[in-house]
Coordinates of C-alpha atoms in Angstrom, one line a residue:
D1 CA 51.7 130.0 123.1
F2 CA 50.0 128.2 125.9
C3 CA 50.9 129.5 129.4
L4 CA 50.2 128.6 132.9
S5 CA 47.3 130.2 134.8
R6 CA 49.7 132.2 136.8
G7 CA 52.8 134.2 135.8
L8 CA 56.2 132.6 135.6
G9 CA 58.0 135.4 137.3
D10 CA 55.8 135.5 140.4
V11 CA 53.5 132.5 140.9
Y12 CA 51.2 134.7 143.0
K13 CA 50.4 137.1 140.1
R14 CA 48.0 136.2 137.4
Q15 CA 48.9 137.0 133.8
V16 CA 46.7 138.4 131.1
L17 CA 46.6 136.1 128.1
N18 CA 44.7 137.4 125.1
N19 CA 45.0 137.3 121.3
V20 CA 44.7 139.8 118.6
E21 CA 41.1 138.9 117.9
T22 CA 40.2 139.7 121.5
F23 CA 42.0 143.1 121.5
A24 CA 40.4 144.0 118.2
N25 CA 37.0 144.0 120.0
V26 CA 38.1 146.5 122.7
P27 CA 37.9 149.8 120.6
L28 CA 34.4 148.9 119.3
I29 CA 33.1 148.1 122.8
I30 CA 34.5 151.4 124.1
R31 CA 32.9 153.4 121.2
K32 CA 29.5 151.6 121.0
G33 CA 29.1 150.3 124.5
V34 CA 28.6 146.9 126.1
D35 CA 24.9 146.6 125.2
W36 CA 25.6 147.0 121.5
Y37 CA 28.3 144.2 121.7
R38 CA 26.0 141.9 123.7
S39 CA 23.2 142.3 121.1
I40 CA 25.3 140.2 118.8
G41 CA 25.7 136.5 119.3
T42 CA 24.2 134.6 122.2
K43 CA 23.5 135.5 125.8
T44 CA 26.5 133.5 127.2
S45 CA 28.8 134.0 124.1
P46 CA 28.3 137.6 122.8
G47 CA 30.0 139.1 119.8
T48 CA 31.4 137.6 116.6
K49 CA 34.0 134.9 115.9
A50 CA 36.5 134.5 113.1
F51 CA 36.8 131.1 111.6
A52 CA 39.2 129.6 109.1
L53 CA 37.0 127.5 106.9
T54 CA 38.8 124.8 105.0
G55 CA 38.7 121.1 104.0
N56 CA 36.2 119.4 101.6
V57 CA 34.0 122.5 101.2
V58 CA 33.3 124.6 98.1
N59 CA 34.2 128.0 99.5
T60 CA 37.2 128.2 101.8
G61 CA 38.8 131.1 103.6
L62 CA 38.4 133.3 106.6
I63 CA 34.9 134.2 107.8
E64 CA 33.4 136.2 110.6
V65 CA 30.0 135.3 111.9
P66 CA 27.9 136.1 115.0
M67 CA 28.5 133.6 117.9
G68 CA 25.6 131.1 117.8
T69 CA 25.7 130.6 114.0
T70 CA 25.0 126.9 113.3
I71 CA 27.4 124.5 111.7
R72 CA 24.9 124.0 108.9
E73 CA 24.8 127.7 108.1
V74 CA 28.6 127.8 108.0
V75 CA 29.2 124.7 105.9
F76 CA 26.2 124.9 103.5
D77 CA 25.2 128.5 103.3
I78 CA 28.6 130.3 103.6
G79 CA 30.8 127.3 102.5
G80 CA 28.6 126.3 99.6
G81 CA 28.3 122.7 100.7
I82 CA 30.6 119.7 100.1
R83 CA 32.9 119.6 97.0
G84 CA 31.9 117.2 94.3
G85 CA 28.4 116.7 95.6
K86 CA 29.6 114.2 98.2
K87 CA 28.0 113.7 101.6
F88 CA 29.0 115.7 104.6
K89 CA 30.6 113.5 107.3
A90 CA 32.1 115.7 110.0
V91 CA 33.8 118.9 110.9
Q92 CA 36.9 119.3 113.1
I93 CA 36.4 122.4 115.2
G94 CA 39.0 124.4 117.1
G95 CA 42.2 123.3 115.4
P96 CA 44.3 120.3 116.3
S97 CA 43.1 120.3 119.9
G98 CA 39.4 120.5 119.0
G99 CA 36.8 117.7 118.6
A100 CA 35.0 116.3 115.6
T101 CA 31.2 116.5 115.3
T102 CA 29.1 114.2 113.1
A103 CA 26.7 114.6 110.3
S104 CA 23.7 114.1 112.6
R105 CA 20.9 116.7 112.6
E106 CA 21.6 117.5 116.2
H107 CA 25.2 118.4 115.4
L108 CA 24.6 120.2 112.1
D109 CA 22.2 122.5 113.9
L110 CA 24.5 123.0 116.8
P111 CA 25.2 126.7 117.5
L112 CA 28.9 127.7 117.4
D113 CA 29.3 129.0 120.9
F114 CA 31.4 128.1 123.9
D115 CA 28.8 126.2 125.9
S116 CA 27.3 124.3 123.0
L117 CA 30.6 123.0 121.7
K118 CA 31.8 122.1 125.2
S119 CA 28.7 119.9 125.6
I120 CA 29.8 117.6 122.8
G121 CA 33.5 117.6 123.8
A122 CA 34.7 120.2 121.3
M123 CA 35.9 123.7 121.6
I124 CA 36.2 126.9 119.5
G125 CA 39.9 127.1 120.2
S126 CA 41.8 128.8 117.4
G127 CA 38.7 128.9 115.2
G128 CA 39.7 126.3 112.7
L129 CA 36.9 124.5 110.9
V130 CA 38.0 121.5 108.8
V131 CA 35.1 120.1 106.8
M132 CA 35.3 116.4 105.9
D133 CA 33.4 114.3 103.4
E134 CA 32.3 110.7 103.3
D135 CA 35.7 109.6 102.0
T136 CA 37.5 110.7 105.2
C137 CA 38.7 108.1 107.7
M138 CA 38.2 109.5 111.1
V139 CA 40.8 107.3 112.7
E140 CA 43.4 108.7 110.3
T141 CA 42.1 112.2 111.1
A142 CA 42.6 111.6 114.8
R143 CA 46.1 110.2 114.2
F144 CA 47.0 113.3 112.0
F145 CA 46.0 115.8 114.7
M146 CA 47.7 113.7 117.5
E147 CA 50.9 113.7 115.5
F148 CA 50.8 117.5 115.2
T149 CA 50.1 118.0 118.9
Q150 CA 52.8 115.5 119.9
K151 CA 55.4 117.5 118.0
E152 CA 54.1 120.7 119.6
S153 CA 54.5 119.4 123.1
C154 CA 57.2 121.3 125.0
G155 CA 58.1 118.1 126.9
K156 CA 58.0 119.6 130.4
C157 CA 55.2 117.5 131.9
V158 CA 55.1 113.7 131.8
P159 CA 51.4 113.2 130.8
C160 CA 51.7 115.3 127.7
R161 CA 55.3 114.4 126.7
E162 CA 55.0 110.6 127.2
G163 CA 51.2 110.2 126.9
T164 CA 50.8 111.8 123.5
K165 CA 53.7 109.8 122.2
R166 CA 52.1 106.5 123.4
M167 CA 48.8 107.5 122.0
L168 CA 50.3 108.2 118.6
E169 CA 52.1 104.8 118.6
I170 CA 48.7 103.1 119.3
L171 CA 47.0 105.1 116.6
D172 CA 49.8 104.2 114.1
R173 CA 49.3 100.6 115.0
I174 CA 45.5 100.8 114.5
I175 CA 45.9 102.6 111.1
D176 CA 48.2 99.7 110.1
N177 CA 45.3 97.3 111.0
K178 CA 47.4 95.7 113.7
G179 CA 45.5 97.1 116.7
T180 CA 43.2 95.4 119.2
L181 CA 40.1 96.1 121.1
E182 CA 42.3 96.6 124.2
D183 CA 44.0 99.4 122.3
L184 CA 40.7 101.3 122.3
D185 CA 40.3 101.0 126.0
L186 CA 43.9 102.1 126.5
L187 CA 43.4 105.2 124.3
E188 CA 40.4 106.2 126.4
E189 CA 42.3 105.7 129.7
L190 CA 45.4 107.6 128.4
A191 CA 43.2 110.4 127.1
D192 CA 41.4 110.7 130.5
T193 CA 44.6 110.9 132.5
I194 CA 46.4 113.3 130.1
S195 CA 43.4 115.7 129.8
K196 CA 43.0 115.9 133.6
T197 CA 46.7 116.0 134.7
A198 CA 48.7 117.8 131.9
L199 CA 50.4 121.1 132.9
C200 CA 49.0 123.5 130.3
G201 CA 46.1 123.9 127.9
L202 CA 47.8 122.2 125.0
G203 CA 48.1 118.9 126.9
Q204 CA 44.7 119.2 128.5
S205 CA 43.0 119.5 125.1
A206 CA 45.4 117.3 123.0
C207 CA 43.3 114.2 123.2
K208 CA 40.0 115.8 122.2
P209 CA 40.2 114.6 118.5
V210 CA 40.7 111.0 119.7
Q211 CA 38.0 111.2 122.4
S212 CA 35.4 112.7 120.0
T213 CA 36.1 110.3 117.2
L214 CA 36.0 107.3 119.5
K215 CA 32.6 108.5 120.7
Y216 CA 31.0 109.4 117.4
F217 CA 32.9 107.2 114.9
R218 CA 33.7 104.1 116.9
D219 CA 32.6 101.8 114.1
E220 CA 35.6 103.1 112.1
Y221 CA 38.0 102.1 114.8
L222 CA 36.3 98.7 115.0
A223 CA 36.8 98.3 111.2
H224 CA 40.6 98.7 111.8
V225 CA 40.9 96.5 115.0
V226 CA 38.2 93.9 114.4
D227 CA 38.0 93.5 110.7
H228 CA 41.6 94.6 110.1
H229 CA 40.3 96.4 107.0
C230 CA 39.1 99.9 106.7
P231 CA 36.9 100.4 103.6
I232 CA 38.1 104.0 103.4
C233 CA 41.8 103.6 103.9
N234 CA 42.1 100.2 102.3
K235 CA 39.3 100.6 99.8
E236 CA 37.2 97.5 98.8
K237 CA 38.0 94.4 100.8
P238 CA 39.6 91.8 98.4
H239 CA 37.4 88.9 97.6
P240 CA 38.7 85.4 98.3
T241 CA 39.9 83.5 95.2
I242 CA 41.0 80.0 94.4
D243 CA 44.2 79.5 92.4
P244 CA 43.4 76.7 90.0
E245 CA 47.1 75.8 89.6
K246 CA 47.5 75.3 93.3
C247 CA 44.1 73.7 94.2
K248 CA 44.5 70.0 94.9
G249 CA 40.7 69.4 95.4
C250 CA 41.2 68.5 99.1
G251 CA 37.8 70.0 100.0
K252 CA 38.9 71.9 103.1
C253 CA 37.8 75.3 101.8
R254 CA 34.4 73.9 100.7
K255 CA 33.8 72.3 104.1
N256 CA 34.7 75.5 106.0
C257 CA 33.0 78.1 103.8
P258 CA 30.3 79.8 105.9
M259 CA 28.2 80.7 102.9
E260 CA 28.6 77.3 101.2
A261 CA 29.7 79.1 98.1
I262 CA 32.4 76.7 97.0
T263 CA 31.8 73.7 94.8
G264 CA 34.1 71.0 93.4
A265 CA 34.6 67.2 93.4
A266 CA 37.3 65.4 95.3
K267 CA 40.7 65.9 93.7
Q268 CA 39.2 68.3 91.2
V269 CA 39.7 72.1 91.1
H270 CA 37.2 73.9 93.3
V271 CA 35.5 77.2 92.3
I272 CA 33.7 80.0 94.2
D273 CA 30.1 80.8 93.1
P274 CA 29.9 84.6 93.2
E275 CA 26.1 84.6 93.4
E276 CA 26.2 82.4 96.6
G277 CA 28.9 84.5 98.2
S278 CA 27.1 87.7 97.6
T279 CA 24.2 86.8 99.9
M280 CA 26.1 87.9 103.1
S281 CA 23.8 89.6 105.4
K282 CA 23.9 93.3 106.2
G283 CA 22.0 95.5 108.7
I284 CA 21.8 96.9 112.2
M285 CA 21.7 94.8 115.5
Y286 CA 21.0 96.0 119.0
I287 CA 23.3 94.3 121.5
D288 CA 22.8 95.3 125.2
G289 CA 21.3 98.5 124.0
Q290 CA 24.2 99.3 121.7
R291 CA 23.5 99.9 118.0
V292 CA 25.9 97.7 116.1
P293 CA 26.1 97.6 112.2
F294 CA 27.0 94.2 110.6
D295 CA 28.1 93.5 107.1
G296 CA 28.9 89.9 106.2
E297 CA 29.5 88.5 109.7
K298 CA 28.5 84.8 109.5
N299 CA 27.0 84.6 113.0
V300 CA 25.8 86.7 115.9
L301 CA 29.0 85.9 117.9
A302 CA 31.1 87.6 115.3
V303 CA 28.9 90.7 115.5
I304 CA 29.1 90.6 119.4
R305 CA 32.9 90.6 119.2
K306 CA 32.9 93.3 116.6
A307 CA 31.1 95.5 119.2
G308 CA 33.9 94.9 121.6
I309 CA 32.1 92.6 124.0
D310 CA 34.1 89.8 125.4
M311 CA 32.0 86.7 124.8
P312 CA 33.5 83.6 126.4
T313 CA 33.9 80.5 124.2
F314 CA 35.9 77.2 124.2
C315 CA 35.0 75.5 120.9
Y316 CA 34.6 78.4 118.5
Y317 CA 37.3 79.2 115.9
S318 CA 36.4 81.7 113.2
E319 CA 38.3 79.8 110.5
L320 CA 36.5 76.5 111.2
S321 CA 32.9 75.3 110.9
V322 CA 30.6 76.1 113.8
Y323 CA 30.7 73.3 116.4
G324 CA 28.4 74.7 119.1
A325 CA 29.5 72.3 121.9
C326 CA 30.5 74.4 124.8
R327 CA 27.4 76.6 124.9
M328 CA 29.2 79.4 126.8
C329 CA 28.3 82.0 124.2
V330 CA 24.5 81.8 124.9
V331 CA 22.5 85.0 124.4
E332 CA 18.9 86.0 125.0
D333 CA 16.7 87.6 122.4
E334 CA 13.9 90.0 122.8
R335 CA 11.4 87.2 123.5
G336 CA 13.6 85.7 126.2
K337 CA 14.7 82.7 124.1
I338 CA 18.2 81.5 124.8
D339 CA 20.5 80.1 122.2
A340 CA 24.3 79.9 121.4
S341 CA 25.3 83.0 119.5
C342 CA 27.8 81.1 117.3
S343 CA 24.9 79.3 115.6
M344 CA 22.6 82.3 115.2
E345 CA 22.5 84.2 111.9
P346 CA 22.4 88.0 112.4
R347 CA 19.3 89.8 111.2
D348 CA 18.5 93.4 110.6
G349 CA 16.8 94.8 113.7
M350 CA 17.7 91.9 115.9
V351 CA 17.8 92.7 119.6
I352 CA 19.9 90.5 122.0
R353 CA 21.3 90.7 125.5
T354 CA 24.6 89.1 126.5
N355 CA 24.7 89.6 130.3
T356 CA 21.4 89.1 131.9
A357 CA 21.2 87.3 135.3
R358 CA 19.8 84.1 133.6
L359 CA 22.8 84.0 131.2
L360 CA 25.3 84.6 133.9
K361 CA 23.7 81.8 135.9
H362 CA 23.8 79.4 132.9
R363 CA 27.5 80.2 132.2
R364 CA 28.4 79.6 135.8
M365 CA 26.7 76.2 135.8
I366 CA 28.3 75.2 132.5
L367 CA 31.7 76.0 134.0
E368 CA 30.9 74.0 137.1
L369 CA 29.9 71.1 135.0
M370 CA 33.2 71.2 133.2
L371 CA 35.1 71.5 136.4
S372 CA 33.2 68.6 137.9
S373 CA 35.0 66.1 135.6
H374 CA 38.2 68.0 135.5
C375 CA 41.4 67.0 137.2
R376 CA 42.2 68.8 140.5
D377 CA 45.9 69.5 140.0
C378 CA 45.6 73.2 139.2
T379 CA 48.4 74.2 141.5
T380 CA 50.9 71.9 139.9
C381 CA 49.6 72.2 136.3
E382 CA 52.0 73.9 133.8
K383 CA 49.0 76.1 132.6
N384 CA 48.2 77.4 136.1
G385 CA 47.8 81.2 135.8
S386 CA 47.2 81.0 132.0
C387 CA 44.4 78.5 131.8
R388 CA 41.2 79.7 130.0
L389 CA 39.0 77.4 132.1
Q390 CA 40.6 78.7 135.3
E391 CA 40.2 82.3 134.1
L392 CA 36.5 82.0 133.3
A393 CA 35.8 80.0 136.5
L394 CA 37.1 82.9 138.5
R395 CA 35.4 85.5 136.3
F396 CA 31.9 83.9 136.7
G397 CA 32.3 82.7 140.2
A398 CA 32.3 78.9 139.4
V399 CA 34.0 77.8 142.6
S400 CA 31.4 75.5 144.1
Y401 CA 31.4 72.5 141.9
T402 CA 32.3 69.5 144.1
H403 CA 28.6 68.8 144.6
L404 CA 28.4 67.9 140.9
R405 CA 31.2 65.3 141.1
A406 CA 30.2 61.6 140.7
H407 CA 30.3 59.7 144.0
E408 CA 33.6 57.9 144.3
T409 CA 33.3 54.3 145.3

């Protein structure tokens, strides 16, 4: 039922687009006056609003409340709280084209009016209020609403027709734990273009669920694309095991275990000590001002990459023991101390920076040192254009390295 801002018959004549709820207010305004109507609700959003309250809430159904009523009042006073005594997580406002708010105090006490919801990227829309508990995956929620909107697209304009289809494909890939960090950037780029260029209101608001969940629940996207395991969708992450019938006692697993939780003699069956393996660290780090939770990552570099930061390395492979030779992954802590992030253990409350002027200078010099003893046949090398060293040299401006070469005699 979305229409253009001007009539289809004559592009110079505006059309009146209202719904039954709007028309239902007209007789009361005529009988009781504008001042009476404006005494209800807020200054900028007067009157009442009907909402369809549903989801993981005790009391569901249609409700009518004054504009400006808070989410907390609707969910906990009228709705009776979350079913089963579980924790409130989010509420999807405005139907499939609305945004998701979080369980933060700021959002729970947010007034339900046009201006307040717009400030957080949501909208009243059709008046849908879908309450979600702690067992809801917000990535799957965004995918569900995108699937609905994509099917509703009339197909006339390219941004909505093709854009929502591509976004749904990306979300499907992420839900299957096959997505990448680049997919998150692509989702944001597509959402920005679609919302600004789509022909009608459906396309312009179709991306709001994705945009809001990326903003407020980004850690759940990272669980899918970095850990490739969502604790909600996939439940508990399976623990590694050693099959005694297949173990040859080669010692490879024991040497590479980051927690040193595997024991066993050569050519004997190895075993995992559950007590040792349960000491994996957990907490919150602050990386370049970004709050990043960690749970079991064996070093700071793994947490940095979980946060979506591209940290350059040459010698690090997650499946092997830390080597720490290239020193490209150096970071700076709150005291200004510099160390390689691959050899640092994450700690709760740790504050690090990855891109200070000092660090960029050190990375550039390390690259120039590598290039100083490197062959000079880039133009004829088969890896030209796909060389990691070449890529990072250009990225960090390591182009003046001839002064580091040994004097040829």
